[in-house]
């Protein structure tokens, strides 16, 4: 565009430059003038963006969004849910991210808390890596139904409470506070019991 405009300027100067027009300065046209005119037109046209460039960028963003939707690293197999790019500007914003900060773990996890261990009067309960046969038998004889997804398994807690262990009062106080100081509401689904907590994130507590 600058070159065509510069050539047009040469023809215009040849046609009108010799006329006795007082407000147009007369000058001899040479190679220096030609370079100056090209530079002037480049400065005038540098803000112009071809329409096809905008269309090409949108097509590229759309294709990149498809790759985000197909990314297996962001595939949650539990619900068979893939990442979804809802805006074409998402890839540009992700390209600027270097560090990711979160004010709580629930933002990056499934908002599920599972009771696994506890410590009462200096004694750690629930530190068994595998479910023992005795623990399975004691839980099977429990009057309350035990869900299949429980992870706390330590019969020592119940034994210390029933056998008048020196920490019995602490165990009773711990269980009392644990049952009273919360906002979870138990919900029964067949033989499974889930506790729905009144959290802004809808946090679920399984125990």
CSV table of N, CA and C in Angstrom, one decimal, residues 59-204:
chain,number,residue,atom,x,y,z
A,59,UNK,N,-10.2,-17.9,14.1
A,59,UNK,CA,-10.1,-19.3,13.7
A,59,UNK,C,-9.1,-20.0,14.5
A,60,UNK,N,-7.9,-19.4,14.7
A,60,UNK,CA,-6.8,-20.0,15.5
A,60,UNK,C,-7.3,-20.1,16.9
A,61,UNK,N,-8.0,-19.1,17.5
A,61,UNK,CA,-8.4,-19.3,18.9
A,61,UNK,C,-9.5,-20.4,19.0
A,62,UNK,N,-10.3,-20.5,18.0
A,62,UNK,CA,-11.3,-21.6,18.0
A,62,UNK,C,-10.7,-23.0,18.0
A,63,UNK,N,-9.7,-23.1,17.1
A,63,UNK,CA,-9.0,-24.4,17.1
A,63,UNK,C,-8.2,-24.7,18.4
A,64,UNK,N,-7.6,-23.7,19.0
A,64,UNK,CA,-6.9,-23.9,20.2
A,64,UNK,C,-7.9,-24.3,21.3
A,65,UNK,N,-9.1,-23.7,21.3
A,65,UNK,CA,-10.1,-24.0,22.3
A,65,UNK,C,-10.5,-25.5,22.1
A,66,UNK,N,-10.6,-26.0,20.9
A,66,UNK,CA,-10.9,-27.4,20.7
A,66,UNK,C,-9.8,-28.3,21.3
A,67,UNK,N,-8.6,-27.9,21.2
A,67,UNK,CA,-7.5,-28.7,21.9
A,67,UNK,C,-7.6,-28.7,23.4
A,68,UNK,N,-8.1,-27.6,23.9
A,68,UNK,CA,-8.3,-27.5,25.4
A,68,UNK,C,-9.5,-28.5,25.8
A,69,UNK,N,-10.5,-28.5,24.9
A,69,UNK,CA,-11.6,-29.4,25.2
A,69,UNK,C,-11.2,-30.9,25.1
A,70,UNK,N,-10.2,-31.2,24.3
A,70,UNK,CA,-9.8,-32.5,24.0
A,70,UNK,C,-8.7,-33.0,24.9
A,71,UNK,N,-8.2,-32.1,25.8
A,71,UNK,CA,-7.0,-32.4,26.6
A,71,UNK,C,-7.3,-33.5,27.6
A,72,UNK,N,-6.6,-34.6,27.5
A,72,UNK,CA,-6.8,-35.7,28.4
A,72,UNK,C,-6.3,-35.4,29.8
A,73,UNK,N,-5.3,-34.5,29.9
A,73,UNK,CA,-4.8,-34.1,31.3
A,73,UNK,C,-5.8,-33.4,32.1
A,74,UNK,N,-6.8,-32.8,31.5
A,74,UNK,CA,-7.9,-32.1,32.2
A,74,UNK,C,-9.2,-32.8,32.1
A,75,UNK,N,-9.1,-34.1,32.0
A,75,UNK,CA,-10.3,-35.0,31.9
A,75,UNK,C,-10.6,-35.6,33.3
A,76,UNK,N,-11.7,-35.4,33.9
A,76,UNK,CA,-12.1,-35.9,35.2
A,76,UNK,C,-12.9,-37.2,34.9
A,77,UNK,N,-12.2,-38.3,35.1
A,77,UNK,CA,-12.8,-39.6,34.7
A,77,UNK,C,-13.9,-40.1,35.7
A,78,UNK,N,-14.0,-39.4,36.9
A,78,UNK,CA,-15.0,-39.8,37.8
A,78,UNK,C,-16.4,-39.6,37.2
A,79,UNK,N,-16.6,-38.4,36.6
A,79,UNK,CA,-17.9,-38.0,35.9
A,79,UNK,C,-17.8,-38.0,34.4
A,80,UNK,N,-16.6,-38.3,33.9
A,80,UNK,CA,-16.4,-38.3,32.4
A,80,UNK,C,-16.6,-36.9,31.9
A,81,UNK,N,-16.0,-35.9,32.6
A,81,UNK,CA,-16.2,-34.5,32.2
A,81,UNK,C,-14.8,-33.9,31.7
A,82,UNK,N,-14.9,-33.3,30.6
A,82,UNK,CA,-13.7,-32.6,30.0
A,82,UNK,C,-13.7,-31.1,30.3
A,83,UNK,N,-12.6,-30.5,30.2
A,83,UNK,CA,-12.5,-29.1,30.3
A,83,UNK,C,-13.3,-28.4,29.1
A,84,UNK,N,-13.9,-27.3,29.4
A,84,UNK,CA,-14.8,-26.6,28.4
A,84,UNK,C,-14.3,-25.2,28.3
A,85,UNK,N,-13.9,-24.8,27.1
A,85,UNK,CA,-13.5,-23.4,26.8
A,85,UNK,C,-14.7,-22.7,26.4
A,86,UNK,N,-15.2,-21.8,27.2
A,86,UNK,CA,-16.5,-21.1,26.9
A,86,UNK,C,-16.2,-19.7,26.3
A,87,UNK,N,-15.0,-19.3,26.1
A,87,UNK,CA,-14.7,-18.1,25.5
A,87,UNK,C,-13.4,-18.2,24.6
A,88,UNK,N,-13.3,-17.5,23.5
A,88,UNK,CA,-12.2,-17.6,22.6
A,88,UNK,C,-11.0,-16.9,23.2
A,89,UNK,N,-11.1,-16.1,24.2
A,89,UNK,CA,-10.0,-15.4,24.8
A,89,UNK,C,-9.3,-16.2,25.9
A,90,UNK,N,-9.9,-17.4,26.2
A,90,UNK,CA,-9.4,-18.2,27.3
A,90,UNK,C,-7.9,-18.6,27.1
A,91,UNK,N,-7.5,-19.0,25.9
A,91,UNK,CA,-6.1,-19.4,25.7
A,91,UNK,C,-5.2,-18.2,25.9
A,92,UNK,N,-5.6,-17.0,25.5
A,92,UNK,CA,-4.7,-15.9,25.7
A,92,UNK,C,-4.5,-15.6,27.2
A,93,UNK,N,-5.6,-15.8,28.0
A,93,UNK,CA,-5.5,-15.5,29.4
A,93,UNK,C,-4.7,-16.6,30.1
A,94,UNK,N,-4.8,-17.9,29.7
A,94,UNK,CA,-4.1,-19.0,30.3
A,94,UNK,C,-2.6,-18.8,29.9
A,95,UNK,N,-2.3,-18.3,28.8
A,95,UNK,CA,-0.9,-18.1,28.4
A,95,UNK,C,-0.2,-17.1,29.3
A,96,UNK,N,-0.9,-16.2,30.0
A,96,UNK,CA,-0.3,-15.2,30.9
A,96,UNK,C,-0.1,-15.7,32.3
A,97,UNK,N,-0.7,-16.9,32.6
A,97,UNK,CA,-0.7,-17.4,34.0
A,97,UNK,C,0.7,-18.1,34.2
A,98,UNK,N,1.4,-17.7,35.3
A,98,UNK,CA,2.6,-18.4,35.7
A,98,UNK,C,2.5,-19.0,37.0
A,99,UNK,N,1.8,-18.4,38.0
A,99,UNK,CA,1.5,-18.9,39.3
A,99,UNK,C,0.1,-18.9,39.6
A,100,UNK,N,-0.4,-19.9,40.3
A,100,UNK,CA,-1.8,-20.0,40.6
A,100,UNK,C,-2.0,-20.1,42.1
A,101,UNK,N,-2.7,-19.1,42.7
A,101,UNK,CA,-2.9,-19.0,44.1
A,101,UNK,C,-4.4,-19.3,44.4
A,102,UNK,N,-4.6,-20.0,45.5
A,102,UNK,CA,-6.0,-20.3,45.9
A,102,UNK,C,-6.1,-20.0,47.4
A,103,UNK,N,-7.3,-19.5,47.8
A,103,UNK,CA,-7.5,-19.2,49.2
A,103,UNK,C,-7.9,-20.4,50.0
A,104,UNK,N,-8.3,-21.5,49.3
A,104,UNK,CA,-8.7,-22.7,50.0
A,104,UNK,C,-8.5,-23.9,49.1
A,105,UNK,N,-8.4,-25.0,49.7
A,105,UNK,CA,-8.2,-26.2,48.9
A,105,UNK,C,-9.4,-26.6,48.1
A,106,UNK,N,-10.6,-26.2,48.5
A,106,UNK,CA,-11.8,-26.6,47.8
A,106,UNK,C,-11.9,-26.1,46.4
A,107,UNK,N,-11.2,-25.0,46.1
A,107,UNK,CA,-11.2,-24.4,44.8
A,107,UNK,C,-10.6,-25.4,43.8
A,108,UNK,N,-9.6,-26.1,44.2
A,108,UNK,CA,-8.8,-27.0,43.3
A,108,UNK,C,-9.1,-28.5,43.5
A,109,UNK,N,-9.9,-28.8,44.5
A,109,UNK,CA,-10.3,-30.2,44.7
A,109,UNK,C,-11.7,-30.4,44.5
A,110,UNK,N,-12.2,-31.6,45.0
A,110,UNK,CA,-13.6,-32.0,44.8
A,110,UNK,C,-14.5,-31.5,46.0
A,111,UNK,N,-13.9,-30.8,46.9
A,111,UNK,CA,-14.7,-30.3,48.1
A,111,UNK,C,-15.2,-31.5,48.9
A,112,UNK,N,-14.4,-32.6,49.0
A,112,UNK,CA,-14.9,-33.8,49.8
A,112,UNK,C,-13.8,-34.0,50.9
A,113,UNK,N,-14.3,-34.0,52.2
A,113,UNK,CA,-13.5,-34.2,53.3
A,113,UNK,C,-13.8,-35.6,53.9
A,114,UNK,N,-12.8,-36.4,54.1
A,114,UNK,CA,-13.0,-37.8,54.6
A,114,UNK,C,-12.3,-37.9,55.9
A,115,UNK,N,-12.9,-38.3,57.0
A,115,UNK,CA,-12.3,-38.5,58.3
A,115,UNK,C,-11.4,-39.7,58.3
A,116,UNK,N,-10.1,-39.5,58.5
A,116,UNK,CA,-9.1,-40.6,58.4
A,116,UNK,C,-8.4,-40.8,59.8
A,117,UNK,N,-8.0,-39.7,60.4
A,117,UNK,CA,-7.2,-39.8,61.7
A,117,UNK,C,-7.7,-38.8,62.7
A,118,UNK,N,-7.3,-39.1,63.9
A,118,UNK,CA,-7.6,-38.1,65.0
A,118,UNK,C,-6.6,-38.4,66.1
A,119,UNK,N,-6.3,-37.4,66.9
A,119,UNK,CA,-5.4,-37.6,68.1
A,119,UNK,C,-6.2,-37.1,69.3
A,120,UNK,N,-6.2,-37.9,70.3
A,120,UNK,CA,-6.9,-37.6,71.6
A,120,UNK,C,-6.0,-37.9,72.7
A,121,UNK,N,-5.7,-36.8,73.5
A,121,UNK,CA,-4.8,-36.9,74.6
A,121,UNK,C,-3.4,-37.5,74.2
A,122,UNK,N,-3.0,-37.1,73.1
A,122,UNK,CA,-1.6,-37.5,72.6
A,122,UNK,C,-1.6,-38.9,72.0
A,123,UNK,N,-2.7,-39.6,71.9
A,123,UNK,CA,-2.8,-40.9,71.2
A,123,UNK,C,-3.4,-40.7,69.8
A,124,UNK,N,-2.7,-41.2,68.8
A,124,UNK,CA,-3.2,-41.1,67.4
A,124,UNK,C,-4.0,-42.3,67.1
A,125,UNK,N,-5.2,-42.1,66.6
A,125,UNK,CA,-6.1,-43.1,66.2
A,125,UNK,C,-6.3,-43.0,64.7
A,126,UNK,N,-6.5,-44.2,64.1
A,126,UNK,CA,-6.7,-44.2,62.6
A,126,UNK,C,-5.4,-44.3,61.8
A,127,UNK,N,-4.3,-44.7,62.4
A,127,UNK,CA,-3.0,-44.7,61.7
A,127,UNK,C,-2.8,-46.1,61.1
A,128,UNK,N,-3.8,-46.9,61.0
A,128,UNK,CA,-3.6,-48.2,60.4
A,128,UNK,C,-3.7,-48.0,58.9
A,129,UNK,N,-2.8,-48.5,58.1
A,129,UNK,CA,-2.8,-48.4,56.7
A,129,UNK,C,-3.8,-49.3,56.0
A,130,UNK,N,-4.0,-50.4,56.6
A,130,UNK,CA,-5.0,-51.4,56.0
A,130,UNK,C,-6.0,-51.7,57.0
A,131,UNK,N,-7.2,-52.1,56.6
A,131,UNK,CA,-8.2,-52.5,57.5
A,131,UNK,C,-8.0,-53.9,58.0
A,132,UNK,N,-7.9,-54.1,59.3
A,132,UNK,CA,-7.6,-55.4,59.9
A,132,UNK,C,-8.9,-56.2,59.9
A,133,UNK,N,-8.7,-57.5,60.1
A,133,UNK,CA,-9.9,-58.4,60.1
A,133,UNK,C,-10.7,-58.1,61.4
A,134,UNK,N,-10.0,-57.8,62.5
A,134,UNK,CA,-10.7,-57.5,63.7
A,134,UNK,C,-11.5,-56.3,63.6
A,135,UNK,N,-11.0,-55.3,62.9
A,135,UNK,CA,-11.7,-54.0,62.7
A,135,UNK,C,-12.9,-54.2,61.8
A,136,UNK,N,-12.8,-55.0,60.8
A,136,UNK,CA,-13.9,-55.3,59.9
A,136,UNK,C,-15.0,-56.0,60.7
A,137,UNK,N,-14.6,-56.9,61.6
A,137,UNK,CA,-15.6,-57.7,62.4
A,137,UNK,C,-16.3,-56.8,63.3
A,138,UNK,N,-15.6,-55.9,64.0
A,138,UNK,CA,-16.2,-55.0,65.0
A,138,UNK,C,-17.2,-54.0,64.3
A,139,UNK,N,-16.8,-53.5,63.1
A,139,UNK,CA,-17.6,-52.6,62.4
A,139,UNK,C,-18.9,-53.3,61.8
A,140,UNK,N,-18.7,-54.6,61.5
A,140,UNK,CA,-19.9,-55.4,60.9
A,140,UNK,C,-20.9,-55.6,62.0
A,141,UNK,N,-20.5,-55.7,63.3
A,141,UNK,CA,-21.4,-55.9,64.4
A,141,UNK,C,-21.9,-54.6,65.0
A,142,UNK,N,-21.6,-53.5,64.4
A,142,UNK,CA,-22.0,-52.2,64.9
A,142,UNK,C,-23.5,-52.0,64.6
A,143,UNK,N,-24.3,-51.5,65.5
A,143,UNK,CA,-25.8,-51.3,65.2
A,143,UNK,C,-26.0,-50.3,64.2
A,144,UNK,N,-25.1,-49.4,63.9
A,144,UNK,CA,-25.3,-48.4,62.8
A,144,UNK,C,-24.7,-48.9,61.5
A,145,UNK,N,-25.4,-48.7,60.4
A,145,UNK,CA,-24.8,-49.1,59.2
A,145,UNK,C,-23.5,-48.3,58.8
A,146,UNK,N,-22.5,-49.0,58.3
A,146,UNK,CA,-21.3,-48.4,58.0
A,146,UNK,C,-21.1,-48.4,56.5
A,147,UNK,N,-20.9,-47.2,55.9
A,147,UNK,CA,-20.8,-47.2,54.4
A,147,UNK,C,-19.5,-47.8,54.0
A,148,UNK,N,-19.5,-48.2,52.7
A,148,UNK,CA,-18.4,-48.9,52.1
A,148,UNK,C,-17.2,-48.0,51.9
A,149,UNK,N,-17.4,-46.7,51.8
A,149,UNK,CA,-16.3,-45.8,51.5
A,149,UNK,C,-15.6,-45.2,52.8
A,150,UNK,N,-15.9,-45.8,54.0
A,150,UNK,CA,-15.2,-45.2,55.1
A,150,UNK,C,-13.7,-45.5,55.1
A,151,UNK,N,-12.9,-44.6,55.7
A,151,UNK,CA,-11.5,-44.8,55.7
A,151,UNK,C,-10.9,-44.8,57.1
A,152,UNK,N,-11.7,-44.5,58.1
A,152,UNK,CA,-11.2,-44.5,59.5
A,152,UNK,C,-11.4,-45.9,60.0
A,153,UNK,N,-10.3,-46.5,60.5
A,153,UNK,CA,-10.4,-47.9,61.0
A,153,UNK,C,-9.4,-48.1,62.1
A,154,UNK,N,-9.9,-48.0,63.3
A,154,UNK,CA,-9.0,-48.2,64.4
A,154,UNK,C,-9.9,-48.6,65.6
A,155,UNK,N,-10.0,-49.9,65.9
A,155,UNK,CA,-10.8,-50.4,67.0
A,155,UNK,C,-10.3,-50.0,68.3
A,156,UNK,N,-9.0,-49.5,68.4
A,156,UNK,CA,-8.5,-49.1,69.7
A,156,UNK,C,-9.2,-48.0,70.3
A,157,UNK,N,-9.8,-47.1,69.5
A,157,UNK,CA,-10.6,-46.0,70.1
A,157,UNK,C,-11.8,-46.5,70.9
A,158,UNK,N,-12.5,-47.4,70.3
A,158,UNK,CA,-13.7,-48.0,71.0
A,158,UNK,C,-13.2,-48.8,72.2
A,159,UNK,N,-12.1,-49.5,72.1
A,159,UNK,CA,-11.7,-50.4,73.2
A,159,UNK,C,-11.2,-49.5,74.4
A,160,UNK,N,-10.5,-48.4,74.1
A,160,UNK,CA,-10.1,-47.5,75.2
A,160,UNK,C,-11.3,-46.9,75.9
A,161,UNK,N,-12.3,-46.6,75.1
A,161,UNK,CA,-13.5,-46.0,75.7
A,161,UNK,C,-14.3,-47.0,76.6
A,162,UNK,N,-14.4,-48.2,76.1
A,162,UNK,CA,-15.2,-49.2,76.9
A,162,UNK,C,-14.4,-49.8,78.0
A,163,UNK,N,-13.1,-49.8,78.0
A,163,UNK,CA,-12.3,-50.5,79.0
A,163,UNK,C,-11.7,-49.5,80.0
A,164,UNK,N,-12.4,-48.4,80.2
A,164,UNK,CA,-12.0,-47.4,81.2
A,164,UNK,C,-10.6,-47.0,81.1
A,165,UNK,N,-10.1,-46.7,79.9
A,165,UNK,CA,-8.7,-46.2,79.7
A,165,UNK,C,-8.6,-44.8,80.4
A,166,UNK,N,-7.4,-44.5,80.9
A,166,UNK,CA,-7.2,-43.2,81.5
A,166,UNK,C,-7.7,-42.0,80.6
A,167,UNK,N,-7.7,-42.2,79.3
A,167,UNK,CA,-8.1,-41.1,78.4
A,167,UNK,C,-9.6,-41.2,78.1
A,168,UNK,N,-10.4,-42.0,78.8
A,168,UNK,CA,-11.8,-42.2,78.5
A,168,UNK,C,-12.6,-40.9,78.5
A,169,UNK,N,-12.3,-40.0,79.5
A,169,UNK,CA,-13.0,-38.7,79.6
A,169,UNK,C,-12.7,-37.8,78.4
A,170,UNK,N,-11.4,-37.9,78.0
A,170,UNK,CA,-11.0,-37.1,76.8
A,170,UNK,C,-11.7,-37.6,75.6
A,171,UNK,N,-11.8,-38.9,75.5
A,171,UNK,CA,-12.4,-39.5,74.3
A,171,UNK,C,-13.9,-39.1,74.2
A,172,UNK,N,-14.5,-39.1,75.4
A,172,UNK,CA,-16.0,-38.8,75.5
A,172,UNK,C,-16.1,-37.3,75.1
A,173,UNK,N,-15.3,-36.4,75.6
A,173,UNK,CA,-15.4,-35.0,75.3
A,173,UNK,C,-15.1,-34.7,73.8
A,174,UNK,N,-14.1,-35.4,73.3
A,174,UNK,CA,-13.8,-35.3,71.9
A,174,UNK,C,-15.0,-35.7,71.0
A,175,UNK,N,-15.6,-36.8,71.3
A,175,UNK,CA,-16.7,-37.3,70.5
A,175,UNK,C,-17.9,-36.3,70.6
A,176,UNK,N,-18.1,-35.9,71.9
A,176,UNK,CA,-19.2,-35.0,72.1
A,176,UNK,C,-19.1,-33.6,71.4
A,177,UNK,N,-17.9,-33.1,71.4
A,177,UNK,CA,-17.6,-31.8,70.7
A,177,UNK,C,-17.7,-32.1,69.2
A,178,UNK,N,-17.2,-33.2,68.8
A,178,UNK,CA,-17.2,-33.5,67.3
A,178,UNK,C,-18.6,-33.6,66.8
A,179,UNK,N,-19.5,-34.2,67.6
A,179,UNK,CA,-20.9,-34.3,67.2
A,179,UNK,C,-21.7,-33.0,67.3
A,180,UNK,N,-21.3,-32.2,68.2
A,180,UNK,CA,-22.1,-31.0,68.5
A,180,UNK,C,-21.6,-29.7,67.8
A,181,UNK,N,-20.3,-29.6,67.6
A,181,UNK,CA,-19.7,-28.3,67.1
A,181,UNK,C,-19.5,-28.5,65.6
A,182,UNK,N,-20.6,-28.5,64.8
A,182,UNK,CA,-20.5,-28.5,63.4
A,182,UNK,C,-21.9,-28.1,62.8
A,183,UNK,N,-21.9,-27.9,61.5
A,183,UNK,CA,-23.2,-27.6,60.9
A,183,UNK,C,-23.5,-28.6,59.8
A,184,UNK,N,-23.0,-29.8,60.0
A,184,UNK,CA,-23.3,-30.9,59.0
A,184,UNK,C,-24.7,-31.5,59.3
A,185,UNK,N,-25.4,-31.8,58.2
A,185,UNK,CA,-26.7,-32.5,58.4
A,185,UNK,C,-26.6,-33.9,57.7
A,186,UNK,N,-26.9,-34.9,58.5
A,186,UNK,CA,-26.8,-36.3,58.0
A,186,UNK,C,-27.9,-36.6,57.0
A,187,UNK,N,-27.6,-37.3,55.9
A,187,UNK,CA,-28.6,-37.7,55.0
A,187,UNK,C,-28.4,-39.2,54.7
A,188,UNK,N,-29.4,-39.9,54.7
A,188,UNK,CA,-29.3,-41.4,54.5
A,188,UNK,C,-29.8,-41.7,53.1
A,189,UNK,N,-28.9,-42.5,52.4
A,189,UNK,CA,-29.2,-43.0,51.1
A,189,UNK,C,-29.1,-44.5,51.1
A,190,UNK,N,-30.1,-45.2,51.5
A,190,UNK,CA,-30.1,-46.7,51.7
A,190,UNK,C,-29.3,-47.0,52.9
A,191,UNK,N,-28.2,-47.7,52.8
A,191,UNK,CA,-27.3,-48.0,53.9
A,191,UNK,C,-26.1,-47.0,54.0
A,192,UNK,N,-26.1,-46.0,53.2
A,192,UNK,CA,-25.0,-45.0,53.2
A,192,UNK,C,-25.5,-43.8,53.9
A,193,UNK,N,-24.6,-43.2,54.7
A,193,UNK,CA,-24.9,-41.9,55.4
A,193,UNK,C,-23.9,-40.9,54.9
A,194,UNK,N,-24.4,-39.8,54.4
A,194,UNK,CA,-23.5,-38.7,54.0
A,194,UNK,C,-23.9,-37.4,54.7
A,195,UNK,N,-22.9,-36.6,55.1
A,195,UNK,CA,-23.1,-35.4,55.9
A,195,UNK,C,-23.0,-34.2,55.0
A,196,UNK,N,-24.0,-33.5,54.8
A,196,UNK,CA,-24.0,-32.3,53.9
A,196,UNK,C,-23.8,-31.1,54.9
A,197,UNK,N,-22.6,-30.4,54.6
A,197,UNK,CA,-22.2,-29.3,55.5
A,197,UNK,C,-22.7,-28.0,54.9
A,198,UNK,N,-23.1,-27.0,55.7
A,198,UNK,CA,-23.6,-25.7,55.3
A,198,UNK,C,-22.4,-24.9,54.9
A,199,UNK,N,-21.7,-25.2,53.8
A,199,UNK,CA,-20.6,-24.5,53.3
A,199,UNK,C,-20.9,-23.8,52.0
A,200,UNK,N,-20.4,-22.6,51.7
A,200,UNK,CA,-20.7,-22.0,50.4
A,200,UNK,C,-20.3,-22.8,49.3
A,201,UNK,N,-19.3,-23.7,49.5
A,201,UNK,CA,-18.9,-24.6,48.4
A,201,UNK,C,-19.7,-25.9,48.3
A,202,UNK,N,-20.6,-26.1,49.2
A,202,UNK,CA,-21.4,-27.3,49.2
A,202,UNK,C,-20.4,-28.5,49.6
A,203,UNK,N,-19.6,-28.3,50.5
A,203,UNK,CA,-18.6,-29.3,50.9
A,203,UNK,C,-19.3,-30.5,51.5
A,204,UNK,N,-18.9,-31.7,51.1
A,204,UNK,CA,-19.5,-32.9,51.6
A,204,UNK,C,-18.5,-33.6,52.6
